[in-house]
Coordinates of N, CA and C in Angstrom, one line a residue:
M22 N 4.6 -200.8 194.2 CA 5.0 -200.5 193.2 C 4.7 -198.7 192.9
A23 N 5.6 -197.5 193.3 CA 5.6 -196.4 192.4 C 5.1 -196.6 191.0
Q24 N 4.3 -195.2 190.3 CA 3.9 -195.3 189.3 C 5.2 -195.3 188.3
P25 N 5.7 -195.7 187.2 CA 6.2 -195.4 186.1 C 6.5 -194.0 186.3
H26 N 8.0 -193.3 186.4 CA 8.7 -192.5 186.3 C 7.7 -191.5 187.4
E27 N 7.7 -192.2 188.2 CA 7.1 -191.4 189.6 C 8.4 -190.7 190.4
E28 N 8.6 -189.5 190.7 CA 9.8 -189.4 191.6 C 9.6 -189.6 192.9
S29 N 10.4 -190.3 193.5 CA 10.0 -190.7 195.2 C 10.8 -189.9 195.9
S30 N 10.4 -189.6 197.7 CA 11.7 -188.8 198.2 C 12.7 -188.9 198.2
D31 N 13.7 -190.0 197.9 CA 15.0 -190.3 197.4 C 15.8 -189.6 196.7
G32 N 14.8 -189.0 195.3 CA 15.1 -189.3 193.9 C 15.2 -190.1 193.3
L33 N 14.8 -190.8 193.2 CA 14.6 -192.1 192.2 C 13.1 -192.5 191.6
T34 N 13.1 -192.6 190.8 CA 12.0 -193.0 189.6 C 12.3 -194.8 189.1
T35 N 10.5 -194.9 189.4 CA 10.4 -196.2 188.9 C 10.3 -196.1 187.3
L36 N 10.9 -196.9 186.4 CA 10.8 -197.2 184.8 C 11.0 -198.4 184.3
S37 N 10.0 -198.4 183.5 CA 9.9 -199.3 182.8 C 11.5 -200.4 181.8
L38 N 11.5 -201.0 181.4 CA 13.1 -200.9 181.0 C 13.5 -201.9 179.4
F39 N 13.6 -201.6 178.6 CA 13.8 -202.0 177.1 C 15.1 -202.6 176.8
P40 N 15.6 -203.6 177.2 CA 17.3 -203.9 176.9 C 17.1 -204.3 175.6
L41 N 18.3 -203.4 174.7 CA 18.6 -203.7 173.4 C 19.8 -203.8 172.7
N42 N 20.1 -204.0 171.6 CA 21.7 -204.1 171.0 C 21.9 -203.1 170.6
L43 N 21.5 -201.8 171.3 CA 21.7 -200.5 170.9 C 21.9 -199.7 172.3
V44 N 22.7 -198.5 171.5 CA 22.3 -197.3 172.5 C 21.7 -196.4 172.3
L45 N 21.0 -195.5 172.9 CA 20.0 -194.5 172.5 C 20.9 -193.4 173.3
F46 N 21.1 -191.6 172.8 CA 21.0 -191.0 173.1 C 19.9 -189.8 173.7
P47 N 20.2 -188.9 174.5 CA 19.2 -188.2 174.2 C 19.0 -187.4 172.9
G48 N 17.8 -186.9 172.8 CA 17.2 -186.3 171.2 C 17.5 -187.2 170.3
M49 N 17.6 -188.6 170.6 CA 18.2 -188.9 168.7 C 16.4 -190.2 168.8
D50 N 15.7 -190.2 167.8 CA 14.7 -190.8 167.3 C 14.9 -192.4 167.1
L51 N 14.1 -192.8 167.8 CA 14.3 -194.6 167.7 C 13.5 -195.6 167.3
P52 N 12.7 -195.9 166.3 CA 12.0 -196.9 166.0 C 11.7 -197.9 166.6
L53 N 10.9 -198.7 166.5 CA 11.0 -200.1 167.3 C 9.5 -200.5 166.8
H54 N 10.0 -202.0 166.2 CA 8.7 -203.2 166.4 C 8.6 -203.9 167.4
I55 N 7.5 -203.8 168.0 CA 7.0 -204.0 168.9 C 6.5 -205.2 169.1
F56 N 6.9 -206.8 169.5 CA 6.0 -208.2 168.9 C 6.3 -209.0 170.0
E57 N 7.1 -208.9 171.0 CA 7.1 -210.2 171.9 C 5.7 -209.6 173.2
E58 N 5.3 -210.2 173.7 CA 3.7 -209.9 174.2 C 4.1 -209.0 175.7
R59 N 5.3 -209.5 176.4 CA 5.9 -209.1 177.6 C 6.2 -206.9 176.9
Y60 N 7.0 -206.7 176.1 CA 6.9 -205.5 175.5 C 5.6 -204.7 175.2
K61 N 4.5 -205.7 174.4 CA 3.1 -205.2 174.2 C 2.8 -204.9 175.4
D62 N 2.7 -205.7 176.4 CA 2.5 -205.2 177.5 C 2.7 -203.5 178.4
M63 N 4.5 -203.6 178.0 CA 5.1 -202.5 178.6 C 4.5 -201.3 178.0
I64 N 4.9 -201.3 176.4 CA 4.6 -200.4 175.7 C 3.0 -199.8 175.7
G65 N 2.0 -201.3 175.9 CA 0.8 -200.6 176.1 C 0.8 -199.4 177.5
E66 N 1.1 -200.5 178.6 CA 0.9 -199.2 179.5 C 1.8 -197.8 179.7
C67 N 3.0 -197.9 178.9 CA 3.4 -196.4 178.5 C 2.6 -195.7 177.9
L68 N 1.9 -195.8 176.7 CA 0.4 -195.4 176.2 C -0.5 -194.7 176.9
S69 N -0.7 -195.4 177.6 CA -2.1 -195.7 178.5 C -1.7 -194.5 180.0
Q70 N -0.7 -194.1 179.9 CA -0.1 -193.6 181.0 C 0.8 -192.0 180.8
D71 N 1.0 -192.3 179.2 CA 1.6 -191.5 178.7 C 3.3 -190.9 179.5
A72 N 3.5 -192.5 179.8 CA 4.8 -192.6 180.6 C 6.2 -193.2 179.2
P73 N 7.2 -192.4 180.1 CA 8.3 -193.1 179.8 C 8.7 -194.2 179.9
F74 N 10.0 -194.7 178.9 CA 10.8 -195.9 179.5 C 11.9 -195.8 179.1
G75 N 12.9 -197.0 179.8 CA 14.1 -196.8 179.4 C 14.6 -198.0 178.3
V76 N 15.4 -197.4 177.6 CA 16.3 -198.3 177.2 C 17.8 -198.3 177.3
V77 N 18.4 -199.4 177.5 CA 19.7 -199.6 178.0 C 20.5 -201.2 176.9
L78 N 21.5 -201.0 176.9 CA 22.3 -201.6 176.0 C 22.3 -202.8 176.9
I79 N 22.2 -204.1 176.3 CA 22.1 -205.4 176.5 C 23.7 -205.6 177.4
K80 N 24.0 -206.4 178.4 CA 25.7 -206.3 179.3 C 25.8 -207.7 178.8
E81 N 24.3 -208.2 179.2 CA 24.5 -209.9 179.1 C 22.7 -210.6 178.6
G82 N 23.2 -211.8 177.5 CA 22.2 -212.5 177.3 C 21.5 -211.5 176.1
L83 N 20.1 -211.9 175.3 CA 19.6 -211.7 174.3 C 18.4 -211.0 174.5
E84 N 18.2 -209.9 173.2 CA 17.1 -209.1 173.3 C 15.8 -209.9 173.3
V85 N 15.4 -211.2 172.7 CA 14.5 -211.9 172.9 C 14.4 -212.7 173.6
G86 N 13.7 -213.7 174.3 CA 13.8 -214.8 175.3 C 13.8 -214.4 176.8
D87 N 14.5 -214.9 177.6 CA 14.5 -214.7 179.3 C 15.1 -213.1 179.2
P88 N 14.9 -212.1 180.5 CA 15.5 -211.1 180.6 C 16.7 -210.7 180.7
A89 N 17.5 -210.1 179.7 CA 18.9 -210.0 179.2 C 19.2 -208.9 180.5
E90 N 20.5 -208.5 181.4 CA 21.4 -207.9 182.2 C 21.3 -207.0 181.6
P91 N 21.1 -206.0 182.0 CA 21.3 -204.3 180.9 C 22.5 -203.4 181.6
E92 N 23.3 -202.6 180.8 CA 24.2 -201.9 181.3 C 23.4 -200.6 182.9
R93 N 24.2 -200.5 183.5 CA 23.5 -199.2 184.4 C 23.2 -197.9 184.0
I94 N 23.4 -197.5 183.1 CA 23.4 -196.1 182.4 C 22.5 -196.3 181.2
G95 N 21.7 -195.6 181.1 CA 20.8 -195.6 179.7 C 19.9 -194.2 179.5
T96 N 18.9 -194.8 178.8 CA 18.2 -193.2 178.2 C 16.4 -193.2 178.2
S97 N 16.0 -192.6 179.2 CA 14.7 -192.5 178.9 C 14.1 -192.2 177.6
T98 N 12.6 -192.5 177.3 CA 13.0 -192.6 175.8 C 11.4 -192.1 175.9
R99 N 10.2 -191.3 175.1 CA 8.9 -191.1 175.3 C 8.4 -191.5 173.8
I100 N 7.5 -192.2 174.1 CA 6.8 -192.5 172.7 C 5.7 -191.6 171.9
L101 N 6.4 -191.0 170.7 CA 5.9 -190.3 169.8 C 5.1 -190.5 168.9
R102 N 4.6 -191.7 168.5 CA 3.8 -192.1 167.4 C 3.9 -193.8 167.3
S103 N 2.4 -194.3 168.0 CA 2.1 -195.5 167.8 C 1.2 -196.4 166.4
E104 N 1.2 -197.4 165.9 CA 0.6 -197.8 165.2 C 0.5 -199.5 165.8
I105 N -0.8 -199.8 165.4 CA -1.2 -201.1 165.9 C -0.9 -202.1 165.2
L106 N -0.6 -203.1 164.9 CA -0.6 -203.8 164.1 C -1.6 -205.2 164.5
D107 N -1.8 -206.0 162.9 CA -2.5 -207.2 163.7 C -1.8 -207.9 164.6
Q108 N -2.5 -209.3 165.8 CA -1.8 -209.5 167.1 C -1.1 -209.3 167.9
G109 N -1.9 -207.5 167.9 CA -1.2 -206.5 168.8 C 0.2 -206.4 168.7
R110 N 0.7 -206.6 167.2 CA 1.7 -206.1 167.3 C 1.8 -204.4 167.1
M111 N 2.5 -203.6 167.2 CA 3.0 -202.5 167.3 C 4.3 -202.0 166.3
N112 N 4.4 -200.9 165.8 CA 5.5 -200.1 165.5 C 5.0 -198.4 166.0
I113 N 6.6 -197.8 166.6 CA 6.7 -196.8 167.6 C 7.3 -196.1 167.2
M114 N 7.3 -195.0 167.6 CA 8.9 -193.9 167.1 C 8.6 -193.0 168.8
T115 N 9.9 -193.5 168.9 CA 10.6 -192.6 170.0 C 11.3 -191.9 170.1
K116 N 11.5 -190.7 171.2 CA 12.4 -189.9 170.7 C 13.3 -190.0 172.5
G117 N 14.5 -190.3 172.6 CA 15.7 -190.5 173.4 C 15.1 -188.9 174.9
E118 N 15.2 -189.0 175.8 CA 14.7 -187.7 176.9 C 16.0 -187.5 177.6
R119 N 16.2 -188.6 178.8 CA 17.2 -188.1 179.6 C 17.5 -189.7 180.4
R120 N 19.3 -189.0 180.4 CA 20.4 -190.1 181.0 C 19.5 -190.4 182.6
F121 N 19.7 -192.1 182.7 CA 19.7 -192.4 183.8 C 20.7 -193.2 184.2
E122 N 20.3 -193.6 185.7 CA 21.3 -194.4 186.1 C 20.5 -195.7 187.1
I123 N 21.0 -196.7 186.7 CA 19.9 -197.7 187.5 C 20.3 -198.1 188.9
E124 N 19.7 -197.6 189.6 CA 20.3 -197.9 190.9 C 20.2 -199.4 191.7
E125 N 18.5 -199.9 191.1 CA 18.6 -201.7 191.4 C 17.7 -201.8 190.2
I126 N 17.1 -203.1 190.4 CA 16.2 -203.7 189.4 C 15.5 -204.1 190.2
V127 N 13.9 -203.4 190.2 CA 12.7 -204.1 191.3 C 11.9 -205.0 190.3
Q128 N 12.1 -205.5 189.7 CA 11.1 -206.7 188.7 C 11.6 -206.8 187.4
R129 N 11.9 -208.8 187.3 CA 12.2 -208.6 185.7 C 11.3 -209.5 185.2
V130 N 9.9 -209.8 185.6 CA 9.3 -210.6 184.6 C 7.4 -210.0 184.9
P131 N 7.2 -209.4 184.0 CA 7.0 -210.4 182.4 C 8.2 -209.7 181.8
Y132 N 8.4 -207.9 182.4 CA 9.8 -207.2 181.9 C 10.4 -206.4 182.8
V133 N 11.8 -205.6 182.7 CA 12.5 -205.1 183.3 C 11.6 -204.3 183.7
V134 N 12.1 -203.8 185.1 CA 11.8 -202.2 185.7 C 12.3 -202.0 186.7
G135 N 13.6 -200.6 187.1 CA 14.3 -200.4 187.6 C 13.9 -199.4 188.1
R136 N 14.5 -199.2 189.8 CA 14.8 -197.7 190.4 C 15.8 -197.3 189.9
V137 N 15.2 -195.9 189.3 CA 16.9 -195.2 188.7 C 16.4 -193.7 189.1
R138 N 17.9 -193.1 188.7 CA 18.4 -191.9 189.2 C 18.3 -191.1 187.9
L139 N 17.6 -189.8 187.3 CA 17.9 -189.2 186.4 C 19.8 -188.7 186.8
L140 N 20.3 -188.4 185.8 CA 21.4 -187.8 185.9 C 21.7 -186.2 185.9
V141 N 22.0 -185.6 185.8 CA 22.3 -184.5 186.1 C 23.2 -184.2 184.4
E142 N 23.0 -182.9 183.3 CA 23.7 -183.0 182.7 C 25.2 -181.8 182.9
I143 N 25.9 -181.8 182.2 CA 27.1 -181.0 182.7 C 27.8 -181.0 181.7
E144 N 28.1 -179.3 180.9 CA 28.6 -178.6 180.1 C 30.2 -179.1 179.7
G145 N 30.8 -179.2 180.9 CA 32.0 -179.1 181.1 C 33.2 -177.7 180.5
E146 N 34.0 -177.8 180.9 CA 35.4 -177.0 180.6 C 35.6 -177.4 179.4
G147 N 35.4 -175.7 178.7 CA 35.3 -175.3 177.4 C 34.7 -175.6 175.9
C148 N 33.6 -175.8 176.6 CA 32.3 -176.5 175.2 C 32.2 -175.0 174.7
S149 N 32.0 -173.8 175.2 CA 31.4 -172.6 174.6 C 32.6 -172.1 173.5
E150 N 33.7 -172.6 173.8 CA 35.3 -172.0 173.2 C 35.2 -173.2 171.7
M151 N 34.7 -174.5 172.0 CA 34.7 -175.5 171.0 C 33.9 -175.0 170.0
A152 N 32.7 -174.6 170.6 CA 31.1 -174.8 169.4 C 31.8 -174.5 168.0
P153 N 32.5 -173.5 167.7 CA 32.4 -172.9 166.5 C 33.1 -174.0 165.7
Q154 N 33.9 -174.6 165.9 CA 34.8 -175.4 165.3 C 34.0 -177.0 165.1
I155 N 33.0 -177.1 166.3 CA 33.0 -178.5 166.3 C 31.3 -178.5 165.3
N156 N 31.2 -177.2 165.2 CA 29.8 -177.2 164.4 C 29.9 -177.5 162.9
D157 N 31.0 -176.6 162.4 CA 31.7 -176.4 160.9 C 31.6 -178.1 161.0
E158 N 32.4 -179.3 162.1 CA 32.8 -179.9 161.9 C 31.4 -180.9 162.0
Y159 N 30.8 -180.7 162.4 CA 29.1 -181.6 162.6 C 28.9 -181.6 161.0
V160 N 28.2 -180.3 160.5 CA 28.1 -180.1 159.5 C 28.6 -180.9 158.2
E161 N 29.7 -180.9 158.3 CA 30.7 -181.5 157.3 C 30.7 -183.3 157.4
L162 N 30.5 -183.7 159.2 CA 30.2 -185.3 159.3 C 28.8 -185.5 158.7
V163 N 28.0 -184.6 158.8 CA 26.4 -185.2 158.7 C 25.8 -185.2 157.3
R164 N 27.0 -184.3 156.6 CA 26.3 -184.0 154.8 C 27.7 -185.0 154.5
N165 N 29.1 -185.8 154.6 CA 29.4 -186.9 154.5 C 28.5 -187.9 154.3
L166 N 28.0 -188.3 156.0 CA 27.0 -189.3 156.2 C 25.9 -189.8 154.8
T167 N 25.1 -188.2 154.6 CA 24.2 -188.1 153.5 C 24.5 -188.8 152.6
A168 N 25.6 -188.4 151.9 CA 26.3 -188.3 150.8 C 26.6 -189.9 150.4
L169 N 26.8 -190.4 151.5 CA 27.5 -191.8 151.6 C 26.1 -192.8 151.4
T170 N 25.1 -192.2 151.5 CA 23.9 -193.1 151.6 C 23.1 -192.7 150.3
G171 N 23.8 -191.8 149.4 CA 23.6 -191.4 147.9 C 22.6 -189.9 148.2
G172 N 22.4 -189.3 149.1 CA 21.4 -188.5 149.2 C 21.7 -187.2 149.6
Y173 N 21.7 -185.9 149.5 CA 22.1 -184.6 149.4 C 21.5 -183.6 150.3
T174 N 21.9 -182.5 151.2 CA 21.2 -181.9 152.0 C 22.3 -180.8 152.1
S175 N 21.7 -179.5 151.8 CA 22.0 -178.7 151.9 C 21.9 -177.8 153.3
R176 N 21.0 -177.8 154.2 CA 20.8 -177.6 155.3 C 20.6 -178.3 156.4
V177 N 21.8 -178.3 157.6 CA 21.9 -179.2 158.4 C 21.5 -178.3 160.0
E178 N 20.6 -178.9 160.6 CA 20.3 -179.0 162.0 C 21.7 -178.8 163.0
I179 N 22.1 -177.8 163.0 CA 23.0 -177.8 164.4 C 22.3 -177.4 166.1
P180 N 22.2 -178.6 166.8 CA 22.0 -178.2 167.9 C 22.7 -176.9 169.0
D181 N 21.9 -176.2 169.1 CA 22.3 -174.7 169.8 C 23.4 -174.8 171.4
A182 N 22.6 -175.8 172.0 CA 23.2 -176.0 173.3 C 24.4 -177.3 173.3
P183 N 25.4 -177.0 173.6 CA 26.9 -177.9 173.6 C 26.0 -179.3 174.2
I184 N 25.4 -179.3 175.3 CA 24.8 -180.7 175.2 C 24.3 -181.7 174.6
E185 N 23.1 -180.7 173.8 CA 22.6 -181.3 172.9 C 23.5 -181.9 171.2
L186 N 24.2 -180.7 171.4 CA 25.3 -181.3 170.1 C 25.9 -182.3 170.1
S187 N 26.5 -182.1 171.5 CA 27.5 -183.8 172.1 C 26.4 -184.7 171.2
Y188 N 25.5 -185.0 172.0 CA 23.8 -186.2 171.9 C 24.1 -186.6 170.0
A189 N 23.9 -185.5 169.8 CA 23.7 -185.5 168.0 C 25.3 -185.7 167.5
I190 N 26.3 -185.6 167.9 CA 27.5 -186.3 167.1 C 27.5 -187.4 168.0
A191 N 27.2 -187.7 169.1 CA 27.7 -189.1 168.8 C 26.7 -190.3 168.6
A192 N 25.4 -189.6 168.3 CA 24.6 -190.6 167.6 C 24.5 -191.0 165.6
N193 N 25.5 -190.0 165.6 CA 25.8 -190.0 163.8 C 26.8 -190.7 163.7
L194 N 27.9 -191.1 164.4 CA 29.2 -191.5 164.9 C 28.8 -193.5 164.3
D195 N 29.2 -194.0 164.0 CA 29.3 -195.3 163.5 C 30.1 -196.1 164.2
L196 N 29.5 -196.3 165.2 CA 31.0 -197.1 166.2 C 30.1 -198.5 167.2
E197 N 30.6 -199.2 167.4 CA 30.1 -200.9 168.0 C 29.4 -200.0 169.2
P198 N 28.0 -200.6 169.2 CA 27.4 -201.0 171.0 C 28.3 -200.9 172.0
H199 N 29.1 -201.3 172.6 CA 29.5 -200.7 174.0 C 30.9 -199.5 173.7
L200 N 31.6 -199.2 172.7 CA 31.6 -197.4 172.4 C 31.1 -196.8 172.5
R201 N 29.5 -196.9 172.3 CA 28.7 -195.6 172.1 C 28.1 -196.1 173.6
Q202 N 28.4 -196.8 174.2 CA 27.9 -196.5 175.3 C 28.7 -195.9 176.6
S203 N 29.9 -196.0 176.1 CA 31.1 -195.1 176.8 C 30.9 -194.2 176.6
L204 N 30.4 -193.3 175.3 CA 30.2 -192.2 175.3 C 28.8 -191.8 176.2
L205 N 27.7 -192.7 176.1 CA 26.4 -192.4 176.7 C 26.8 -192.3 178.4
V206 N 28.0 -193.4 179.0 CA 28.3 -192.6 180.1 C 29.5 -191.3 180.5
T207 N 30.0 -191.3 179.5 CA 30.7 -189.7 179.9 C 30.2 -189.1 180.3
E208 N 30.9 -188.1 181.4 CA 29.7 -187.1 182.3 C 30.1 -186.1 181.9
T209 N 31.0 -185.7 180.9 CA 30.6 -184.3 180.3 C 29.9 -183.9 179.2
A210 N 30.1 -182.7 178.2 CA 29.8 -182.8 177.1 C 31.4 -182.6 176.6
A211 N 32.0 -181.7 177.1 CA 33.0 -181.7 176.5 C 34.2 -182.7 176.2

């Protein structure tokens, strides 16, 4: 088997997969508490090889127990920080990097590994023209979400590129996971 995230001649990459009941967007931070043996092993390998892993929404099954059936589109994520706890448990902070599509599952035990194709990001028609209005509405969204949790923000970081902005907006929307998945699957930022 190819090393994790090593691209083969057919453009496919082998990626360890972490099926969860959530959707991760590129650029989004994701803290995780790792306690299952299979994921302690997987994350340990990713840390030792400085390799990403893939986060995919569970289509069928549960987060704990038998391997869950993942959706076909997910996001690769890089471990930014890790903290080893007692009994080998870990707290890690990750950041979403790139969308991918699972071409085939090549391993299910002890954890899921897939051969994946990294997806090309496309702005789509009209993105540049929409950006100023969207920027203002995004600032308002973030301020309102912050206020709802009792906070205040005077400065909202706005991604410069339309693709990153589209993911930042999607990450801030409070939608159920399958609606968030439909945003992740959408082919263009527009």
